[in-house]
mmCIF file of C-alpha atoms in Angstrom:
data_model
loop_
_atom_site.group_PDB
_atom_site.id
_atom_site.type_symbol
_atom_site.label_atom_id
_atom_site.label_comp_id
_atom_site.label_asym_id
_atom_site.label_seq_id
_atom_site.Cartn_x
_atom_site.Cartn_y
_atom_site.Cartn_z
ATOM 1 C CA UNK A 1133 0.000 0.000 0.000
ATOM 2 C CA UNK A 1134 1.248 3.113 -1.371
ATOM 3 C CA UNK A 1135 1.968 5.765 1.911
ATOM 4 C CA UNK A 1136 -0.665 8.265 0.358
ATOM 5 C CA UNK A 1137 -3.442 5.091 0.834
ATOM 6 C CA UNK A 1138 -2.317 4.178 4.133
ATOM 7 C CA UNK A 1139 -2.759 7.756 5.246
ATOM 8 C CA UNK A 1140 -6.369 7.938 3.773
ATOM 9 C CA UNK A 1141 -7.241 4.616 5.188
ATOM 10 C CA UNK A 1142 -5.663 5.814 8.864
ATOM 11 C CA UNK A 1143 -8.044 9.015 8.353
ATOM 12 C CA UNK A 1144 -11.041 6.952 7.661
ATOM 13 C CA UNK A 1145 -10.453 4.755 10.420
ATOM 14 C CA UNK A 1146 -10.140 7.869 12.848
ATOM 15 C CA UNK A 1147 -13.163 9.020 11.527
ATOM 16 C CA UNK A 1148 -15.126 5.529 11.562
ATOM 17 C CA UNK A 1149 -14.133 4.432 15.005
ATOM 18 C CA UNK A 1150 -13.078 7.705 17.268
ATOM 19 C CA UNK A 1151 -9.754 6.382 17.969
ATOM 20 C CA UNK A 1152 -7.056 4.558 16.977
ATOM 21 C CA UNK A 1153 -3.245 2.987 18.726
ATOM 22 C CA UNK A 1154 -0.123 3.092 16.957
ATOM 23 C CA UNK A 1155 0.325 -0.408 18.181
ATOM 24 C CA UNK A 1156 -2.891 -1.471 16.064
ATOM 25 C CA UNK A 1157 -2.022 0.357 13.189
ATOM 26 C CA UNK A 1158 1.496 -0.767 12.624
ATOM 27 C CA UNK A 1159 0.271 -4.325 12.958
ATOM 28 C CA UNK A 1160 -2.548 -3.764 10.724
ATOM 29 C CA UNK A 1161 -0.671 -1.695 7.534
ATOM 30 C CA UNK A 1162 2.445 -4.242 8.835
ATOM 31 C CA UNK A 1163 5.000 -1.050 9.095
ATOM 32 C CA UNK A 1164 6.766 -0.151 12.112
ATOM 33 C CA UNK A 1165 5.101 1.934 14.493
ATOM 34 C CA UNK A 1166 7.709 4.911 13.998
ATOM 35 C CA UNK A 1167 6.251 4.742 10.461
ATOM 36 C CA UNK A 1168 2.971 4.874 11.792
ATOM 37 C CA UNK A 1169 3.920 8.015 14.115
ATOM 38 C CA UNK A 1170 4.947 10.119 11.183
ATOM 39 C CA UNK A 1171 1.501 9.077 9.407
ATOM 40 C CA UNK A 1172 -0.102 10.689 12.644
ATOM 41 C CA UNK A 1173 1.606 13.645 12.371
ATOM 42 C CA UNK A 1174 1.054 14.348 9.142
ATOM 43 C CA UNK A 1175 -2.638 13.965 9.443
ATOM 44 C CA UNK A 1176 -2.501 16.105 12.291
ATOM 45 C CA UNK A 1177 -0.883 18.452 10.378
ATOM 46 C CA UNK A 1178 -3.782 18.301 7.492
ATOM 47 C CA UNK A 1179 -6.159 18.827 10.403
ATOM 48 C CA UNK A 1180 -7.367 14.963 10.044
ATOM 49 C CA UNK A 1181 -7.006 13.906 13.077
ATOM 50 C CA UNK A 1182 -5.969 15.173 17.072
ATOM 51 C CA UNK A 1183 -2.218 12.953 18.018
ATOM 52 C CA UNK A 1184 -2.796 11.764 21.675
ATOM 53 C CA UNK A 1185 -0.801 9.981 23.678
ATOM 54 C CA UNK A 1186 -0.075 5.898 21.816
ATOM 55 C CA UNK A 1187 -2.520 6.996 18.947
ATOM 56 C CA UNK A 1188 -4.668 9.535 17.944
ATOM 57 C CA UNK A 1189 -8.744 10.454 17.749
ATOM 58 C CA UNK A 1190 -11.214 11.985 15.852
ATOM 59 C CA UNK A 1191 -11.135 15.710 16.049
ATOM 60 C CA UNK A 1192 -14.821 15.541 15.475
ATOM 61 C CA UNK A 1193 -15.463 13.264 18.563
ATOM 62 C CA UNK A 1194 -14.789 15.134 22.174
ATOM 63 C CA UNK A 1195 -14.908 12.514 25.210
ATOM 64 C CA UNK A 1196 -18.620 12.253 26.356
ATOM 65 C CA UNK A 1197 -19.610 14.228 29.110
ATOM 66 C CA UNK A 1198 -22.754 12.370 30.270
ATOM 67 C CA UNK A 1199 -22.037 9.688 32.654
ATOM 68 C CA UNK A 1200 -25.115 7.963 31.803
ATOM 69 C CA UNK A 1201 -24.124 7.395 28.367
ATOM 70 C CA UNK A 1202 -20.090 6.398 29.118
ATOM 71 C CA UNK A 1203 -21.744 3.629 31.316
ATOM 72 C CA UNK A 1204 -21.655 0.718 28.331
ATOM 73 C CA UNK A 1205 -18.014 1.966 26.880
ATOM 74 C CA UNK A 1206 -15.074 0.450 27.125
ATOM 75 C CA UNK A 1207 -16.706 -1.982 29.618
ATOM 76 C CA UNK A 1208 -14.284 -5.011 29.678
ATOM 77 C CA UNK A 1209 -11.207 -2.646 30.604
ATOM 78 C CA UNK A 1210 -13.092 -0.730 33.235
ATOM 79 C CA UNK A 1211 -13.664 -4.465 34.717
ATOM 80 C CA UNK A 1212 -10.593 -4.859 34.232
ATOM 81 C CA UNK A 1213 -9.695 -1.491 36.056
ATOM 82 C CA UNK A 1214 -12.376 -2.166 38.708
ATOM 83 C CA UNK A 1215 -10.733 -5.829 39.585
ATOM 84 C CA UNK A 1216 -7.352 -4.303 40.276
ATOM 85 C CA UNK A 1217 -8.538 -1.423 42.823
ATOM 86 C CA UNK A 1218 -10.282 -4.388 44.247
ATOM 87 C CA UNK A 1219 -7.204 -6.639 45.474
ATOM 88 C CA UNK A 1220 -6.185 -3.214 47.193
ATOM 89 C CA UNK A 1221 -8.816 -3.013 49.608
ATOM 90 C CA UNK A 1222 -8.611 -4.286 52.743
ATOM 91 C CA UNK A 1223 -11.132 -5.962 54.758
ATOM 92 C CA UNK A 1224 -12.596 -2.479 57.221
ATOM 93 C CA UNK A 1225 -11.168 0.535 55.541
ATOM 94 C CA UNK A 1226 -13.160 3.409 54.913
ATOM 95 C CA UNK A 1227 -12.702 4.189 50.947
ATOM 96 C CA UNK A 1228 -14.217 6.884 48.682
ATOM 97 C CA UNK A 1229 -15.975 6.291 45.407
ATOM 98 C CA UNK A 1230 -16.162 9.445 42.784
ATOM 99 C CA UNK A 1231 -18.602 9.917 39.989
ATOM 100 C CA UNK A 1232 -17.008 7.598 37.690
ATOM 101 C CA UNK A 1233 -17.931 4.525 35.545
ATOM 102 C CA UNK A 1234 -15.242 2.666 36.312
ATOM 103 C CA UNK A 1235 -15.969 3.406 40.212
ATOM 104 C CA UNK A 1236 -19.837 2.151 39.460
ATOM 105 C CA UNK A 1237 -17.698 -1.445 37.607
ATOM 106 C CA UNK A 1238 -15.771 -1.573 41.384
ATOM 107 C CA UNK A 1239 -18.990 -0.939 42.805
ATOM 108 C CA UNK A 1240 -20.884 -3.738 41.699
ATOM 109 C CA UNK A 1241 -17.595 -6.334 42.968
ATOM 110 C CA UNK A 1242 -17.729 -4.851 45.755
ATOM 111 C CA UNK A 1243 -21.764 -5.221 46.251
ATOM 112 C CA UNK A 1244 -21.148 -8.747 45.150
ATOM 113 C CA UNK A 1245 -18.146 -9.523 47.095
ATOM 114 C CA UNK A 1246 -17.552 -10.438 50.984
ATOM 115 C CA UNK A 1247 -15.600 -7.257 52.096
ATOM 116 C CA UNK A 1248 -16.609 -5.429 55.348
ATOM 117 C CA UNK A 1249 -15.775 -2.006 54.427
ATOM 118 C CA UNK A 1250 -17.991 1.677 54.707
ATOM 119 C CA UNK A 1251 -18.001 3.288 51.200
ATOM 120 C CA UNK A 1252 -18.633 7.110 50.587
ATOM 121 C CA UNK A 1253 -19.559 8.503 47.229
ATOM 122 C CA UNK A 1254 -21.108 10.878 45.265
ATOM 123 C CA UNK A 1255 -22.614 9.016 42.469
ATOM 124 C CA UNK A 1256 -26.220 7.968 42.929
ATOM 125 C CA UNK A 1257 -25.572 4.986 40.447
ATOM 126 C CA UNK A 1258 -22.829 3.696 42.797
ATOM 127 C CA UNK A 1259 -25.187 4.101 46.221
ATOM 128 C CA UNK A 1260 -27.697 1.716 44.181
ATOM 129 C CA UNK A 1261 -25.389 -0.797 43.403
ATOM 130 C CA UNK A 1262 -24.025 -1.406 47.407
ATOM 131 C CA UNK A 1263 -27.185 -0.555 48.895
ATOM 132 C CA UNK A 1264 -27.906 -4.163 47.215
ATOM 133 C CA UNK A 1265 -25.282 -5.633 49.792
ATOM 134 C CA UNK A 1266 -26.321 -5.134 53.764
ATOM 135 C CA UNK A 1267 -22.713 -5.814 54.947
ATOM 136 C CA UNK A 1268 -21.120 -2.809 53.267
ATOM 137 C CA UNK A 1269 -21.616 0.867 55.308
ATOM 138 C CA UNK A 1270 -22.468 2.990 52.489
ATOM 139 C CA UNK A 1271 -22.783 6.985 52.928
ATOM 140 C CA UNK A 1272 -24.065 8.791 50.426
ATOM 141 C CA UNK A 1273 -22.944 12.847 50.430
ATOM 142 C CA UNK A 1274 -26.471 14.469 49.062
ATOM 143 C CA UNK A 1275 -25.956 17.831 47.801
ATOM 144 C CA UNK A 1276 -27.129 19.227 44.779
ATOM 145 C CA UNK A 1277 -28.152 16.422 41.784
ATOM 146 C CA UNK A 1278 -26.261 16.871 38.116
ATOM 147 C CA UNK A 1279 -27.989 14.555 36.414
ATOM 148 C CA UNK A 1280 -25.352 14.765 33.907
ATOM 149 C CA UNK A 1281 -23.060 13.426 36.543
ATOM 150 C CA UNK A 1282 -25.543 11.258 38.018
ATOM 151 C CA UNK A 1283 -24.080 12.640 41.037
ATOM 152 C CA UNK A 1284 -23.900 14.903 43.867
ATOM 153 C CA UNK A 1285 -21.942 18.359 43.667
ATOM 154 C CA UNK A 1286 -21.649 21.898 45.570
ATOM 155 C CA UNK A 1287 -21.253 23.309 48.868
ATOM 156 C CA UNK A 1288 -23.904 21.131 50.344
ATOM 157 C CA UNK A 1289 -21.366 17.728 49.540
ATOM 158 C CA UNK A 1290 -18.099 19.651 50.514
ATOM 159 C CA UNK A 1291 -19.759 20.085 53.707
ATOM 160 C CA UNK A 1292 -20.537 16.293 54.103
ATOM 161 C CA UNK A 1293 -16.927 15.674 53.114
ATOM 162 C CA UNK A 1294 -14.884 18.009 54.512
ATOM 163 C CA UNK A 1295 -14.720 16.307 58.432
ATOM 164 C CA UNK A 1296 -14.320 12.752 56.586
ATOM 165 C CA UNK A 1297 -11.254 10.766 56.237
ATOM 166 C CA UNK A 1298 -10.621 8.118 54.206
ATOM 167 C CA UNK A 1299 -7.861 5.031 54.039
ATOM 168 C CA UNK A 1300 -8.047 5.374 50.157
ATOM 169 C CA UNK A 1301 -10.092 7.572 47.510
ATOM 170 C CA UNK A 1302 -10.188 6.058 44.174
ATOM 171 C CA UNK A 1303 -11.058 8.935 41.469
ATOM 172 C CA UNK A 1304 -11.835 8.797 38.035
ATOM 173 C CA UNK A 1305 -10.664 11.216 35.423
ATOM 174 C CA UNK A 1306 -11.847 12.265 31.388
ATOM 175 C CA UNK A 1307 -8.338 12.602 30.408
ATOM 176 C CA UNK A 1308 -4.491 12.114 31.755
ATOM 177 C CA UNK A 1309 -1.918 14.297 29.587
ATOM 178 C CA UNK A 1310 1.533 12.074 29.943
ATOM 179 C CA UNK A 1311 3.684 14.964 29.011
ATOM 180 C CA UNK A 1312 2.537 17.431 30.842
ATOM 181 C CA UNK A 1313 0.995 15.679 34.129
ATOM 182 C CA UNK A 1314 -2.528 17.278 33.792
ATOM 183 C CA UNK A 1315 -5.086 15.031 34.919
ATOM 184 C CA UNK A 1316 -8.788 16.534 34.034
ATOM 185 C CA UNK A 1317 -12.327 16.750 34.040
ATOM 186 C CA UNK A 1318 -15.312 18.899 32.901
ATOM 187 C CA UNK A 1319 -16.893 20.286 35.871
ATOM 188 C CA UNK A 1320 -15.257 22.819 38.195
ATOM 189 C CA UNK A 1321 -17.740 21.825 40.694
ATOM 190 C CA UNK A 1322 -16.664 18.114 40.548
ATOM 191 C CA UNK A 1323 -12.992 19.093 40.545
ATOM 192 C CA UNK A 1324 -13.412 20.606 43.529
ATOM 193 C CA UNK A 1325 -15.164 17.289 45.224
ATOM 194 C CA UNK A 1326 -12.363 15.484 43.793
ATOM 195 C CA UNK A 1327 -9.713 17.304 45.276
ATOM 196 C CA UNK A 1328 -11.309 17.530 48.981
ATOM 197 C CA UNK A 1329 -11.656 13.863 48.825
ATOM 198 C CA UNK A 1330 -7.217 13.475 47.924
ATOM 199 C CA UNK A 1331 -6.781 15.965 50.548
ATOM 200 C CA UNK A 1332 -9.016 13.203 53.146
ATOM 201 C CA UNK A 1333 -7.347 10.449 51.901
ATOM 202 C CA UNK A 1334 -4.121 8.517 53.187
ATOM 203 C CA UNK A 1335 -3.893 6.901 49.891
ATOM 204 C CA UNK A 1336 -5.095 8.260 46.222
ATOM 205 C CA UNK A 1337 -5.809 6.023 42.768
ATOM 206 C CA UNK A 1338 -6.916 7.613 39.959
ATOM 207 C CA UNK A 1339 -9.002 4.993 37.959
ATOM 208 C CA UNK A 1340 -8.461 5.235 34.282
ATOM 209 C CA UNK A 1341 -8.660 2.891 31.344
ATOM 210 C CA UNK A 1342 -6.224 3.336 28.274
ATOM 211 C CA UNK A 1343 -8.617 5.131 26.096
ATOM 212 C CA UNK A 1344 -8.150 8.019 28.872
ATOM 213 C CA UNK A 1345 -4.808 8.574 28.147
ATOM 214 C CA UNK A 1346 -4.173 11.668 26.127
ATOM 215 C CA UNK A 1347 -8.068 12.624 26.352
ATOM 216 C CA UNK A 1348 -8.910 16.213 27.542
ATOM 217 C CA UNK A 1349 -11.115 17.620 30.078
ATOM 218 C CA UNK A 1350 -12.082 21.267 30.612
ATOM 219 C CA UNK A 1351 -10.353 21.797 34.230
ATOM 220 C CA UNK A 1352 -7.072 20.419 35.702
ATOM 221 C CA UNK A 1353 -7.923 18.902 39.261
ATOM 222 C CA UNK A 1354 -4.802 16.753 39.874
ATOM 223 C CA UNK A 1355 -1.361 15.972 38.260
ATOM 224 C CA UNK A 1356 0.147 11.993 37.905
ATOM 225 C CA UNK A 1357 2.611 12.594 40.723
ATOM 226 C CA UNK A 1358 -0.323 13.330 43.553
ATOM 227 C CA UNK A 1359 -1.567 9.783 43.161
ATOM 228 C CA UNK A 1360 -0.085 6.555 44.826
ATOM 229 C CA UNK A 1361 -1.207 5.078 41.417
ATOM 230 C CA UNK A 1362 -2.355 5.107 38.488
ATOM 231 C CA UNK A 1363 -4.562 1.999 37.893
ATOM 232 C CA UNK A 1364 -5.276 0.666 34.553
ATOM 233 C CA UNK A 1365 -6.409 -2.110 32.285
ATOM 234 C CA UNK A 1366 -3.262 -2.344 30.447
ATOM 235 C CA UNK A 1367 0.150 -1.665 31.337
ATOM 236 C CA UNK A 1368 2.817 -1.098 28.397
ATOM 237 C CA UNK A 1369 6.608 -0.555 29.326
ATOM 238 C CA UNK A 1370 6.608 2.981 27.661
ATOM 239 C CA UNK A 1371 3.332 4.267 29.440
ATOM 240 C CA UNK A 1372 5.397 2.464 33.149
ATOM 241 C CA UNK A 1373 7.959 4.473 32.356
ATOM 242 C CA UNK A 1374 5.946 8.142 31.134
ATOM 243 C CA UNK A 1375 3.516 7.463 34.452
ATOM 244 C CA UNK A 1376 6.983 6.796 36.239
ATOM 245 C CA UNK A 1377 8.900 10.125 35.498
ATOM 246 C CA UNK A 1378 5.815 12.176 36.536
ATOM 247 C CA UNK A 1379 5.840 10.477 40.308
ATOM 248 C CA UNK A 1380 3.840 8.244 40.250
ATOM 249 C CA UNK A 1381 3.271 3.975 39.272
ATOM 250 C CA UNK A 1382 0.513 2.480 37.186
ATOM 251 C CA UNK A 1383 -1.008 -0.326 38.645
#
């Protein structure tokens, strides 16, 4: 395939699918992925597509704010996520649940697991889920509904939160920037709930799965280095090292 093809095919997949790896493309076009990195910037170039970090996405496809409708995405790696925050908790701790889809996937092992442990969150979704199982302690902030969020937000859930301490917070995220640090989301008002709940907490995860990486939000609430770890679905030796010279360790 003649390099002009392979660029227009590389656009239309962009287009088709939202995203794309390096990793994928190199094994599907059979070049090497350095190849495959000049293609990207190319196109980026042309205005065909946005570079991110292992790939690149549509520039006509922002991540989607609603949390109601990022629920079915990506589902097997937010398991996958959701499994590996699991194995961290321990068996009484007092943990913290964010809005977050991949906090709703730990949510439901957790409802359906044997762990004594007292949950706080802010997402109604995720007070559903372990209200299901009587043995879990489950605190639910209130505050003022986003149904966009399904979740709680403003002064009323800072209040709730602020006296509150927690053995670990696990937060989700829209986007991680691995050159710059900048972890993000969209509201200001959940940024803020986010960032009480690191101050409260002896240890911090942010819970992301690779499609995250190199995704944008509209506000920075956290850089890589502030969290114990960075928990993901998969773990390549190049991301290991990025996550590592920021401060932090993926999970």
């Amino acid at each position: 395939m003649f390099l002009r093809e392979r660029q227009e095919e590389i656009a239309r997949l962009v287009s088709a699918e939202g995203r794309v790896t390096v990793t994928g493309l190199a094994r599907r076009f059979d070049v090497t992925e350095d190849c495959i990195r000049k293609d990207l910037r190319q196109l980026e170039a042309a205005g065909a597509l946005r570079k991110v970090y292992g790939g690149a996405v549509s520039v006509s496809s922002p991540p989607e704010r609603s949390v109601i409708k990022r629920v079915g995405a990506h589902s097997a790696e937010k398991r996958l996520v959701a499994e590996k925050a699991f194995d961290m908790i321990e068996p009484g701790e007092t943990i913290f649940l964010d809005v977050s889809t991949t906090n709703l996937a730990l949510a439901e092992l957790l409802s359906s697991g044997t762990k004594h442990v007292s949950v706080v969150s802010t997402m109604m979704g995720i007070l559903r889920v372990l209200a299901r199982n009587p043995a879990l302690e489950v605190l639910g902030t209130g505050g003022s509904v986003n149904t966009e969020l399904d979740g709680f937000m403003g002064s009323m859930t800072l209040a709730c939160l602020r006296p509150l301490r927690f053995d670990r917070a696990f937060l989700g995220g829209l986007g991680v920037d691995v050159e710059s640090g900048e972890v993000t989301t969209y509201l200001w008002d959940d940024a803020q709930v986010k960032q009480l709940a690191m101050a409260n907490s002896s240890h911090c995860l942010l819970m992301v799965d690779e499609h995250k990486f190199g995704a944008g939000g509209s506000y920075v609430y956290a850089h890589v280095g502030d969290f114990d770890g960075i928990v993901t679905n998969r773990v390549t030796t190049e991301l290991a090292s990025a996550v590592e010279g920021l401060g932090s360790t993926l999970v």
